[in-house]
Short mmCIF file of C-alpha atoms in Angstrom, two decimals:
data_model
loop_
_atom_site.label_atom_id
_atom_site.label_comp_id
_atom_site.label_asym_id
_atom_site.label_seq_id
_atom_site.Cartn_x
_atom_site.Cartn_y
_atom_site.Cartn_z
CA UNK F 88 -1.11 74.95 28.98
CA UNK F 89 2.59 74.14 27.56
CA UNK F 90 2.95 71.70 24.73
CA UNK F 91 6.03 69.72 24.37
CA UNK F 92 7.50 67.16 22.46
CA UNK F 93 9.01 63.64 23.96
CA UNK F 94 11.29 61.18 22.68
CA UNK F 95 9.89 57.39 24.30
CA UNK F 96 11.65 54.21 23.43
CA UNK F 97 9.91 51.06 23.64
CA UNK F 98 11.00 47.15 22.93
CA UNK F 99 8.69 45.03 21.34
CA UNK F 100 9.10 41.29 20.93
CA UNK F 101 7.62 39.81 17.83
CA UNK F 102 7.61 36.19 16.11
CA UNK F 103 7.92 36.40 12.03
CA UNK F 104 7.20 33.10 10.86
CA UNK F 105 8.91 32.43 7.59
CA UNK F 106 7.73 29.76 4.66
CA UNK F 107 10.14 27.74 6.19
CA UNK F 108 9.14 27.78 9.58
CA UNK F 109 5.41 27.26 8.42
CA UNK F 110 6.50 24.20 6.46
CA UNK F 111 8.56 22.84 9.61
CA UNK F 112 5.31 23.13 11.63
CA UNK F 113 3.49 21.52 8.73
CA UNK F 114 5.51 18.46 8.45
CA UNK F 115 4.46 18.08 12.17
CA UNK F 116 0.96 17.43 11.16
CA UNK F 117 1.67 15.37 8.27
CA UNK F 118 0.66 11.28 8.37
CA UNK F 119 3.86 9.41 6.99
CA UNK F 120 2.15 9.10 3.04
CA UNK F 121 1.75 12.52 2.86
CA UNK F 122 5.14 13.09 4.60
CA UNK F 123 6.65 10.96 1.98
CA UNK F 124 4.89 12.72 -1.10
CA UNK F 125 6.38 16.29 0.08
CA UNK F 126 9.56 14.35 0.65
CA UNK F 127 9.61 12.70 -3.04
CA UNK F 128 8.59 16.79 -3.99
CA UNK F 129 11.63 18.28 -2.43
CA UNK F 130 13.52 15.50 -3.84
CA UNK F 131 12.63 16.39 -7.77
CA UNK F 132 13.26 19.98 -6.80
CA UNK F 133 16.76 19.68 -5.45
CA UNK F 134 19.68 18.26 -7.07
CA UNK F 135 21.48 17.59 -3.81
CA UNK F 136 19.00 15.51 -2.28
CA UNK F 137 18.71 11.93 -2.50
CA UNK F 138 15.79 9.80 -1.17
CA UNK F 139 17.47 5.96 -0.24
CA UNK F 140 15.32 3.39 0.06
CA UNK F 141 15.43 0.49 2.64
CA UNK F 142 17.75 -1.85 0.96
CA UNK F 143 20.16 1.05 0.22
CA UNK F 144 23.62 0.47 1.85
CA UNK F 145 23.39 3.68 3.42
CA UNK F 146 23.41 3.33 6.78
CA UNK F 147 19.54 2.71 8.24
CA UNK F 148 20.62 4.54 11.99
CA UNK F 149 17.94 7.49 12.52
CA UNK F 150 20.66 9.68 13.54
CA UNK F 151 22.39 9.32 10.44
CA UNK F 152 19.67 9.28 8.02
CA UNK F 153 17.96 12.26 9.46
CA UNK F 154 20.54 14.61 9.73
CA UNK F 155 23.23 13.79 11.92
CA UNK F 156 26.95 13.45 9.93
CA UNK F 157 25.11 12.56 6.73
CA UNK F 158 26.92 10.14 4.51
CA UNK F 159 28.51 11.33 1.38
CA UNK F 160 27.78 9.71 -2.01
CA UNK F 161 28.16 10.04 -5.59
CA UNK F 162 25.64 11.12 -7.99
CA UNK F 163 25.46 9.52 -11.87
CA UNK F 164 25.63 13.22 -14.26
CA UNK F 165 24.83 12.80 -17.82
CA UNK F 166 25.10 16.88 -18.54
CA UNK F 167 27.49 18.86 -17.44
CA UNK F 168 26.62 20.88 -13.87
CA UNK F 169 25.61 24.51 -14.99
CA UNK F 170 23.36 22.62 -17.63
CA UNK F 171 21.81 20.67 -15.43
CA UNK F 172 21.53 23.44 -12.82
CA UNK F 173 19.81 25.53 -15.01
CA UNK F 174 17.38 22.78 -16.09
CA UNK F 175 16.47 21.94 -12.45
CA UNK F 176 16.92 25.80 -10.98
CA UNK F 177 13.84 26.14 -9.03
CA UNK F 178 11.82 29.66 -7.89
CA UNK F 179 11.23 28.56 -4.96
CA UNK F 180 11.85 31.11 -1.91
CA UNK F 181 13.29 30.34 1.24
CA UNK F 182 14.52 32.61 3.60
CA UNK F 183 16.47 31.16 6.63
CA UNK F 184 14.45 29.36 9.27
CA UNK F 185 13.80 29.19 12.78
CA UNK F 186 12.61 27.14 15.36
CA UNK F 187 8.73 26.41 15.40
CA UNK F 188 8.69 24.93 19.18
CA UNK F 189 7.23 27.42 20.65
CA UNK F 190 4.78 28.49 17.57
CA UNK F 191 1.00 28.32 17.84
CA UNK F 192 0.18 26.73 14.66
CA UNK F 193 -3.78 26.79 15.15
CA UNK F 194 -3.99 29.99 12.80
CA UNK F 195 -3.00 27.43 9.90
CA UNK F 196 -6.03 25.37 8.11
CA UNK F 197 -5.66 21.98 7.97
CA UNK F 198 -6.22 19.79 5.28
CA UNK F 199 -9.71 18.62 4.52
CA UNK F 200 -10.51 15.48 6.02
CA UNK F 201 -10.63 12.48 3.73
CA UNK F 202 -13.55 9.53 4.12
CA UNK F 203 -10.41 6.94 5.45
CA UNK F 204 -9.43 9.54 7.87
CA UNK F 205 -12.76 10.00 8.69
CA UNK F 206 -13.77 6.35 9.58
CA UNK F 207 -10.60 5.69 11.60
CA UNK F 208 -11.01 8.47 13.90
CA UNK F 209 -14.64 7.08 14.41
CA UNK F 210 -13.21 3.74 14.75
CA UNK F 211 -10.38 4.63 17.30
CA UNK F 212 -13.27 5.86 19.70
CA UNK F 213 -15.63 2.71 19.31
CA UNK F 214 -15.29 0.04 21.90
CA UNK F 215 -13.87 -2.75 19.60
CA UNK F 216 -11.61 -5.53 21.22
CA UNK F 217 -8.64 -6.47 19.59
CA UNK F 218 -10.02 -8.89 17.02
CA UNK F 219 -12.75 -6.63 16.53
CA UNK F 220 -10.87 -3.49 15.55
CA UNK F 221 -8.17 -5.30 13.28
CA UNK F 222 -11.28 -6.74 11.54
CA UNK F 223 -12.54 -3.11 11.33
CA UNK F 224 -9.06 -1.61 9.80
CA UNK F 225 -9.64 -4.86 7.33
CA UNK F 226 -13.12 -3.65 5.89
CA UNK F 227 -12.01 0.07 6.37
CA UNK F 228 -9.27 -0.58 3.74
CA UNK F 229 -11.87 -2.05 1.02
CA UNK F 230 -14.00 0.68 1.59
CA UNK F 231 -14.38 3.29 -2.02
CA UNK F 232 -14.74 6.72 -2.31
CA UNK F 233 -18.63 6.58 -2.64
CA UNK F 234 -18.98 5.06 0.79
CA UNK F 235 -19.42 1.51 -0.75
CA UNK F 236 -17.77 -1.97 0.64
CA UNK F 237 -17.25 -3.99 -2.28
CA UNK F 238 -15.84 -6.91 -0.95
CA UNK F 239 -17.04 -10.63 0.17
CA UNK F 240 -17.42 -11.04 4.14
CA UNK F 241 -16.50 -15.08 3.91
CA UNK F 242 -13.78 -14.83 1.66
CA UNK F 243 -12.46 -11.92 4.10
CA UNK F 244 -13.07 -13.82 6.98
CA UNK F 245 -11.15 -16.73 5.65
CA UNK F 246 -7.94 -14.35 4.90
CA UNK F 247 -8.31 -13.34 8.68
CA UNK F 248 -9.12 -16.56 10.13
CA UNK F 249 -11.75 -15.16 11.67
CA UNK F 250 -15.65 -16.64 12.14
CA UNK F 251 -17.94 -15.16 9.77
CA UNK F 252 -20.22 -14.45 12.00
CA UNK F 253 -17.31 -12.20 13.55
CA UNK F 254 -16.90 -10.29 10.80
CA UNK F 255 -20.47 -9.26 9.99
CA UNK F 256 -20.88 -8.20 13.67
CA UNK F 257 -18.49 -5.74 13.37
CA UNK F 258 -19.37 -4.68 9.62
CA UNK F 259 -23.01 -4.16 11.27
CA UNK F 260 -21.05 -1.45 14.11
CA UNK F 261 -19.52 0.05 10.95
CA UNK F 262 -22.65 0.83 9.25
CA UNK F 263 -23.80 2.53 12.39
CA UNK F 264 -21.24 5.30 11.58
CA UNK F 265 -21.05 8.76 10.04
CA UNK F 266 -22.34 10.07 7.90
CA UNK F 267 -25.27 7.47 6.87
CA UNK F 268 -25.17 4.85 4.57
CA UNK F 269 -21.28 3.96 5.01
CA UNK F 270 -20.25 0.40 4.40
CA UNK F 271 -23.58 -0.64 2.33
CA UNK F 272 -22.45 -3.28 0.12
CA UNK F 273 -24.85 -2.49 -2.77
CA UNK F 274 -26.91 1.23 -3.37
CA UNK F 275 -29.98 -0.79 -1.69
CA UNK F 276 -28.14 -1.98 1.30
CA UNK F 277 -26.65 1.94 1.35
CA UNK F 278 -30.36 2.79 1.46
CA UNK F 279 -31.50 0.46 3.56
CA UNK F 280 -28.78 1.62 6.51
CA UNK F 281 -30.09 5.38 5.99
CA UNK F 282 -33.95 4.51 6.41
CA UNK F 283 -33.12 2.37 9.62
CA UNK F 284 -31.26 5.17 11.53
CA UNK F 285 -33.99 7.10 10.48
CA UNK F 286 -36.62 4.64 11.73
CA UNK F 287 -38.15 4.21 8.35
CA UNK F 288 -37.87 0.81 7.50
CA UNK F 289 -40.98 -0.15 7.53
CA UNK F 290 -42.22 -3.25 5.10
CA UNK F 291 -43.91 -0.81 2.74
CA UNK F 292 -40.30 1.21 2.49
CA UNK F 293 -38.50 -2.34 2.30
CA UNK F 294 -40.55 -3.47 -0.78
CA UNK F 295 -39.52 -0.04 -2.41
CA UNK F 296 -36.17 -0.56 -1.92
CA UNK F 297 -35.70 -3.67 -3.23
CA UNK F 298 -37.69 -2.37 -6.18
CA UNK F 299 -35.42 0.38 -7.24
CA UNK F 300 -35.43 -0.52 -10.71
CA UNK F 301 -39.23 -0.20 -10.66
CA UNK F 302 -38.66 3.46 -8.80
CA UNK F 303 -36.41 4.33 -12.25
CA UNK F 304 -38.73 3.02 -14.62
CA UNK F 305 -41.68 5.23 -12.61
CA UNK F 306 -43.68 1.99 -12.92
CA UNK F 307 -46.00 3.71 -10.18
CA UNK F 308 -49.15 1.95 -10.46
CA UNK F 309 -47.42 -1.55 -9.61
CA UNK F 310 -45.44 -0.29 -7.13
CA UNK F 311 -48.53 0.95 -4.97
CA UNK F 312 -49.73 -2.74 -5.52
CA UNK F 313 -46.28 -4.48 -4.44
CA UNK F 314 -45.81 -1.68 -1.36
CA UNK F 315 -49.81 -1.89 -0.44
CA UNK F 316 -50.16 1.88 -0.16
CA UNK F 317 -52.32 4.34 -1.73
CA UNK F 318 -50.76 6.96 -4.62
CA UNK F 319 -49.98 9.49 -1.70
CA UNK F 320 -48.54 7.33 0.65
CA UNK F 321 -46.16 6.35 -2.14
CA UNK F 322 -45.55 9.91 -3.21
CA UNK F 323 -44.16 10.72 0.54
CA UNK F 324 -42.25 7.66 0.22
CA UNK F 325 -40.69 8.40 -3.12
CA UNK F 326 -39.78 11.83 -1.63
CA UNK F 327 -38.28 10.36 1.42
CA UNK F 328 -36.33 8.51 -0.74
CA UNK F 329 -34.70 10.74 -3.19
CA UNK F 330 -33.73 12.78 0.24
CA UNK F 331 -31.03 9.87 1.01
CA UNK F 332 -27.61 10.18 -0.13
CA UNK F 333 -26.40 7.24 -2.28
CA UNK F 334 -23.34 7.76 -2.64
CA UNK F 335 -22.69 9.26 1.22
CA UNK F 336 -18.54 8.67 0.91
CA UNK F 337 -18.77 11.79 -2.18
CA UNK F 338 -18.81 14.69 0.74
CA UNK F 339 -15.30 13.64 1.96
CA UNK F 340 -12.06 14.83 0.50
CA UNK F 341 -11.16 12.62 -2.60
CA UNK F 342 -8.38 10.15 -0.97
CA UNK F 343 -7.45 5.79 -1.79
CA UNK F 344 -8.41 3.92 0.74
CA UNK F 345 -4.74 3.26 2.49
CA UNK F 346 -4.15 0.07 5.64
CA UNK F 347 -3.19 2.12 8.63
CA UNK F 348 0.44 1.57 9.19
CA UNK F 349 1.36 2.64 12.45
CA UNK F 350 4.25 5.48 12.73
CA UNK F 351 5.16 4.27 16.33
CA UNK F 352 5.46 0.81 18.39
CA UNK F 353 5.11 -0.05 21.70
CA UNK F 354 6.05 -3.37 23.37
CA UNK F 355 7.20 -4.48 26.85
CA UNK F 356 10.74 -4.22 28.49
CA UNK F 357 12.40 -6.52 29.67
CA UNK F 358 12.90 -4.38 32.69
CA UNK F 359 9.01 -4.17 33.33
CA UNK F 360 8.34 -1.09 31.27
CA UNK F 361 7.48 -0.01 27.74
CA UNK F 362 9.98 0.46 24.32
CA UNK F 363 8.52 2.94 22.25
CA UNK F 364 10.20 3.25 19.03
CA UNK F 365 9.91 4.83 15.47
CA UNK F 366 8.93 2.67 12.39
CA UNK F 367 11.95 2.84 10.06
CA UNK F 368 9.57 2.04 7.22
CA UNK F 369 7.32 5.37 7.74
CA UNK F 370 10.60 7.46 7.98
CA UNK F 371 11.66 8.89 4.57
CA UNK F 372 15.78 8.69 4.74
CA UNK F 373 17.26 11.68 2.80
CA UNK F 374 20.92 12.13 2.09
CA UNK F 375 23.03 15.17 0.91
CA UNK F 376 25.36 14.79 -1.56
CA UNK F 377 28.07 16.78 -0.22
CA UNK F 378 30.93 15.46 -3.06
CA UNK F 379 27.90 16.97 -5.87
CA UNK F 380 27.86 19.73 -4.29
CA UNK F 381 31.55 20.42 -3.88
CA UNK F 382 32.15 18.94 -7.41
CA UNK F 383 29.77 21.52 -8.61
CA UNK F 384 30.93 24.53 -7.19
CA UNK F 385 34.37 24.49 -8.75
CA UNK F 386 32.27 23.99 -11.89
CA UNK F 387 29.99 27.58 -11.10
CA UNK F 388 32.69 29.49 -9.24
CA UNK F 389 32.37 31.90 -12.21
CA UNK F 390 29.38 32.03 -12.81
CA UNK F 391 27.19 34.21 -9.91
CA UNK F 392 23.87 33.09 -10.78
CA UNK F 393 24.20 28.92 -10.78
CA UNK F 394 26.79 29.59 -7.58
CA UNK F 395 23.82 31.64 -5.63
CA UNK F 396 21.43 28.53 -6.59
CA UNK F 397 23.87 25.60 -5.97
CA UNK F 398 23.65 27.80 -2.56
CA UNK F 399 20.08 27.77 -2.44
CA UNK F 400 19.75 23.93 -2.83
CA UNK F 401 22.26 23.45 -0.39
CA UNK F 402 20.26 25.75 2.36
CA UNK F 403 16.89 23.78 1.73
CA UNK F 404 18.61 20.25 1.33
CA UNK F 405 20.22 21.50 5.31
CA UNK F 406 16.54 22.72 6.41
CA UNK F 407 15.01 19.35 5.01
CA UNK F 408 17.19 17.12 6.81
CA UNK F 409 16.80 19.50 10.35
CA UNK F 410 13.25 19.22 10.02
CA UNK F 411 12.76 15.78 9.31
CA UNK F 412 15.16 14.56 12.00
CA UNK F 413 12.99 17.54 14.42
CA UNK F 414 9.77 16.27 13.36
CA UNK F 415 10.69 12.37 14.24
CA UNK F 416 12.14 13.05 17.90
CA UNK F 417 9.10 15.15 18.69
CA UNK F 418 6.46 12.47 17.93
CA UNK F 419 8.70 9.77 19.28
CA UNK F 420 9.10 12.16 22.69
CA UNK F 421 5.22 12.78 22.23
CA UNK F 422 4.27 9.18 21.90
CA UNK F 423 6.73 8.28 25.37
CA UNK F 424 5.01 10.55 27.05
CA UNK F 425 1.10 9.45 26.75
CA UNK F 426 2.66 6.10 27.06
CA UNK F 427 3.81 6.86 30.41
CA UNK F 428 0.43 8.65 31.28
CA UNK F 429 -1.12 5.70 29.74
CA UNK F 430 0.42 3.00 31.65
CA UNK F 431 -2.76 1.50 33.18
CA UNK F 432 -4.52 1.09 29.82
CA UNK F 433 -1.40 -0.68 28.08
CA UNK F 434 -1.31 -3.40 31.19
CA UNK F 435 -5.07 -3.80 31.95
CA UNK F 436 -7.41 -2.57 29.05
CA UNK F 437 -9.78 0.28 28.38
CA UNK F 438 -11.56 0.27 32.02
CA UNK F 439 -8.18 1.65 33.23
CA UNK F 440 -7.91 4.33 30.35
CA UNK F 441 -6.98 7.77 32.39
CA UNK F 442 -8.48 11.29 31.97
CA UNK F 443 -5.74 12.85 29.95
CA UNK F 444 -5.56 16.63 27.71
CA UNK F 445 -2.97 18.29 25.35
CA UNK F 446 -1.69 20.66 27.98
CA UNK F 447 -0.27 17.80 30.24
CA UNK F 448 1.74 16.02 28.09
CA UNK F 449 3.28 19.62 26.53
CA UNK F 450 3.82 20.60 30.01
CA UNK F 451 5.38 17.22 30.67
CA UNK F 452 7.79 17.84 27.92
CA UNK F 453 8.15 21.47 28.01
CA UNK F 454 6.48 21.77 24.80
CA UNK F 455 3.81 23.58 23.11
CA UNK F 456 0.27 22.75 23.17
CA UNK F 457 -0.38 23.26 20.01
CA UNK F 458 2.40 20.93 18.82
CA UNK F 459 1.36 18.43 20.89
CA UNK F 460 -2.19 19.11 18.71
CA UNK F 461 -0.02 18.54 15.64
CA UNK F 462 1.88 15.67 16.39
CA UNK F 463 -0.88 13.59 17.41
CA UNK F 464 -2.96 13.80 14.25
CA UNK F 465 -3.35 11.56 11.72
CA UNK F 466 -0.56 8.94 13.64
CA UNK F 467 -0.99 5.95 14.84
CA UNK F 468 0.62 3.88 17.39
CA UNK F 469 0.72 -0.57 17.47
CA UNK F 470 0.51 -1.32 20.98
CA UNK F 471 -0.73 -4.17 22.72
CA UNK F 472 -4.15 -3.51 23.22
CA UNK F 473 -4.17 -2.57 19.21
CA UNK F 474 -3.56 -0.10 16.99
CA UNK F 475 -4.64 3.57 17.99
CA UNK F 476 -4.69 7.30 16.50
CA UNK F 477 -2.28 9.19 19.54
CA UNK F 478 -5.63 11.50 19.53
CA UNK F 479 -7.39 8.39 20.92
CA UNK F 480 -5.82 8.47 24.64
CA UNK F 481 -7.07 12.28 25.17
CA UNK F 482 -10.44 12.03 26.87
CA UNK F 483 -12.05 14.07 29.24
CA UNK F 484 -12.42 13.61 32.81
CA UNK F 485 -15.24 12.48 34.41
CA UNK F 486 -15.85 13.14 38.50
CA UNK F 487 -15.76 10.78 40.97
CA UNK F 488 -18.38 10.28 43.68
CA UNK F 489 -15.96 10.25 46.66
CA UNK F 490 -13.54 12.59 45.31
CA UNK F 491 -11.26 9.99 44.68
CA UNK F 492 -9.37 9.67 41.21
CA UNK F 493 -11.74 10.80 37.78
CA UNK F 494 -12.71 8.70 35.13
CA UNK F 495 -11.77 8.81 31.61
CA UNK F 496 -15.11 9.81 29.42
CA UNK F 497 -13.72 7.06 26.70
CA UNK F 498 -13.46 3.83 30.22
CA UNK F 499 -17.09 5.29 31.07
CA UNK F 500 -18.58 4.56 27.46
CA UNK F 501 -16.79 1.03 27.94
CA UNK F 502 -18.92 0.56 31.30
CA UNK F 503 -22.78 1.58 29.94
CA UNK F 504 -21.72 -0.40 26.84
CA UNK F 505 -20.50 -3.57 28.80
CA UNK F 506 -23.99 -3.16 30.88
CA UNK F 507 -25.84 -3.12 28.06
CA UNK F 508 -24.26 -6.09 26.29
CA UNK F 509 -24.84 -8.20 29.81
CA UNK F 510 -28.38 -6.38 30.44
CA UNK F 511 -30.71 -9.39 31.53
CA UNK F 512 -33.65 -6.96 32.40
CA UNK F 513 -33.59 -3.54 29.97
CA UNK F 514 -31.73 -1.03 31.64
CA UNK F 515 -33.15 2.66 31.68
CA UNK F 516 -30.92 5.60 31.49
CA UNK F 517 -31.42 6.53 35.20
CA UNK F 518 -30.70 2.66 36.18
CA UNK F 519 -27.12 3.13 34.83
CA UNK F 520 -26.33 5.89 36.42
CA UNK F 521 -27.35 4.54 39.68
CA UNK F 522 -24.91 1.82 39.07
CA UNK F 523 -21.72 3.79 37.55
CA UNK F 524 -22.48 5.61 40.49
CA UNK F 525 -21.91 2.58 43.05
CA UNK F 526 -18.59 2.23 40.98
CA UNK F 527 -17.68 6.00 42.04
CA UNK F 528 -18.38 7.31 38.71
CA UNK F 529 -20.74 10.62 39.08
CA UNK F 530 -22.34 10.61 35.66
CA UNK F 531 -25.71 12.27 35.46
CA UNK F 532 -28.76 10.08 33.67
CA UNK F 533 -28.74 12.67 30.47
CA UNK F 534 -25.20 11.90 29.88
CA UNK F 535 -25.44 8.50 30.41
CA UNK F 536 -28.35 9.39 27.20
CA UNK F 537 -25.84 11.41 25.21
CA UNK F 538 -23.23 8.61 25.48
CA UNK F 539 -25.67 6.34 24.73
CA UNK F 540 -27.01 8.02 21.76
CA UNK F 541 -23.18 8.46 20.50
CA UNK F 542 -22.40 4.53 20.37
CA UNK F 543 -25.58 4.23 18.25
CA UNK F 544 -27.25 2.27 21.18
CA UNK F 545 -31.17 1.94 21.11
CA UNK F 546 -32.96 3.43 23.84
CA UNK F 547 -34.46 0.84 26.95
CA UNK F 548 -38.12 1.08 24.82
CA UNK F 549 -36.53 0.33 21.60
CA UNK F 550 -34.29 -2.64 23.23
CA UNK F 551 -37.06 -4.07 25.70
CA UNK F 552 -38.91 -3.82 22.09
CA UNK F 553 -36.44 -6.06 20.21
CA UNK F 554 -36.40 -8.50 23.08
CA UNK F 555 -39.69 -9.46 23.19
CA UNK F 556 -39.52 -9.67 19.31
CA UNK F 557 -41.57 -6.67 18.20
CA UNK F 558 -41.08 -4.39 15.49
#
């Protein structure tokens, strides 16, 4: 057997993402404050860049702003250039970038969620009406970093103009959410929310609660009097309650409790359709200041080293302004397009909310999943029906019976929890599904549980229960 040497060439086509193109795909992800922070960052960093605010007399046109024949300006200098160079000469390393369209960003860690961020996703998918969820955004924003809701309900409801008895309705949805314990007013309220989900609020546990002081003080003998239990009844009680959390907001990311202000708005046409549009206000506008820049290099044509970084600042201030104009025609070409999907739900309301996933929209804009995954988190959008995270019109479908068009999971939780709310006689599990299923929904009776169970809805025992008054 002969042995022989070859000579094989192959191609190979490889993608080498750069520090730039990672931070162009995370600007894609990040919510307009955070946006803004990097922004302000950058800003520090680079003498050429200047952040205008929106009384500047720069001109406000997106195009402009973001990138697009940037104005020039003049920049106030106290020190002479190669001083102040030096002073502000950054390490910072940035080779040239690339395009991050068709990048699949899910190998990058996202940012630990914070307790706001947290509640607003959880009140994007609850079944609040309009009132209802602005009144929800209201108590979100007053909520601390423990978990706690220090604020008064009528003096709220009187800055709303909303009934009181409004207000507390909602507040009691809120402290049916994640984790346990969120939106207690006081540690025993806080306490008090954990014990019910748990089914533990019996009078004996109530009396302990509202004794906590008692509980610190290990004044056990009078609290087995006050709770009417013997010494081991009240040591299983003491033990169930130094399981609870009391301070259940501490497991989130540390983050201020910000309003939600909406990155893009939709209202009608005139012509029958929809205007979708950017906020200007969530936009950070960055200039260049070309005349610095030329001013400065006559100043440093000598000199190699402040030249190569005038250069430098110059190649990030041009990446900046690229990415920032990128990033705000991909959401607003984003947004359009689950608009358009979403038609239905904009004219009629959540019972007309369609089955939607990431991969049609990118393939309805010839654009990556995965940015499509990007774009939509952590935004909002105002639109008539309220203000929604873009993550909030993706829902699963759910069959029909007749093979006619599916259901969106989100318009089916609507339906059980609209039957519920008009239930004369308690409805079982299996009773709903016969009815969704004379609607052409094809929902089987343990997901009509699971939904159910997600929307923090008592079983039919537990409701027929409270109806007839028992505990």
């Amino acid at each position: 057997m002969k042995s022989s040497a070859s000579l094989l060439l192959s191609q190979k086509q490889s993608l080498v993402l750069t520090p730039q193109l990672i931070e162009s795909i995370r600007l894609l992800q990040l919510a307009h404050t955070e946006l803004r922070q990097f922004v302000e960052q950058e800003v520090e960093k680079n003498p050429l860049l200047e952040l205008t605010t929106n009384d500047s007399e720069a001109d406000d046109d997106f195009s402009s702003v973001l990138g697009e024949d940037p104005p020039r300006g003049e920049r106030e200098n106290g020190a002479e250039p190669s001083e102040r160079l030096r002073e502000e000469k950054s390490t910072r390393d940035t080779p040239a970038s690339g395009s991050g369209e068709d990048v699949n960003p899910e190998a990058f860690v996202a940012n630990p969620e914070t307790l706001h961020e947290h509640v607003a996703r959880q009140i994007a998918l609850t079944a609040f009406n309009s009132q209802e969820r602005m009144i929800a955004g209201a108590l979100a924003n007053h909520l601390v970093d423990t978990g706690y809701l220090p604020v008064d309900l009528l003096e709220l409801a009187g800055i709303l103009n909303v009934p009181l008895s409004v207000v507390e309705r909602v507040l009691a949805a809120l402290q049916l959410f994640d984790p346990p314990g969120l939106f207690g007013r006081t540690v025993r309220e806080c306490l008090e929310i954990q014990l019910r989900q748990q089914d533990r609020f019996d009078p004996a546990m109530a009396t302990l609660v509202a004794n906590l002081q008692m509980v610190a003080d290990r004044d056990f003998k009078a609290l087995q009097q006050l709770c009417g239990v013997d010494e081991e009844d009240l040591l299983d009680m003491l033990h169930e309650l130094r399981a609870l959390d009391p301070k259940p907001g501490h497991r989130f990311q540390s983050g201020g409790p910000e309003s939600i202000q909406p990155e893009v708005w939709v209202q009608p046409s005139r012509e029958g359709g929809w205007n979708v549009e950017l906020d200007p206000n969530t936009l950070p506008k960055v200039l260049i200041n070309e005349s610095y820049f030329v001013e400065v290099s006559r100043l440093t044509a000598q000199n190699p080293k402040d030249q190569a970084f005038l250069n430098e600042c110059m190649e990030n201030a041009n990446w900046l302004v690229r990415s920032l104009d990128q990033r705000a025609k991909t959401i607003i070409k984003v947004a359009a397009e689950i608009v358009h999907q979403q038609d239905a739900f904009l004219r009629h309301g959540v019972t007309h909310l369609r089955p939607l996933n990431l991969r049609t929209v990118a393939d309805a804009i010839n654009m990556h999943e995965s940015t499509v995954s990007r774009v939509t988190s952590n935004k909002y959008i105002s639109t008539p029906r309220g203000v929604f995270e873009l993550k909030y019109f993706f829902t699963v479908a759910i069959g029909s019976c007749e093979g006619g068009d599916a259901h969106s999971a989100e318009a089916v939780r609507h339906q059980i929890k609209a039957m519920i709310a008009a239930e004369d006689a308690v409805l079982s599990d299996e009773e709903i599904a016969v009815r969704l299923r004379e609607n052409g929904i094809d929902l089987a009776r343990r997901t009509v549980m699971k939904y159910r169970e997600a929307m923090n809805i008592p079983s039919s025992v537990q409701r027929r229960r409270e109806k007839r008054g028992w505990p």
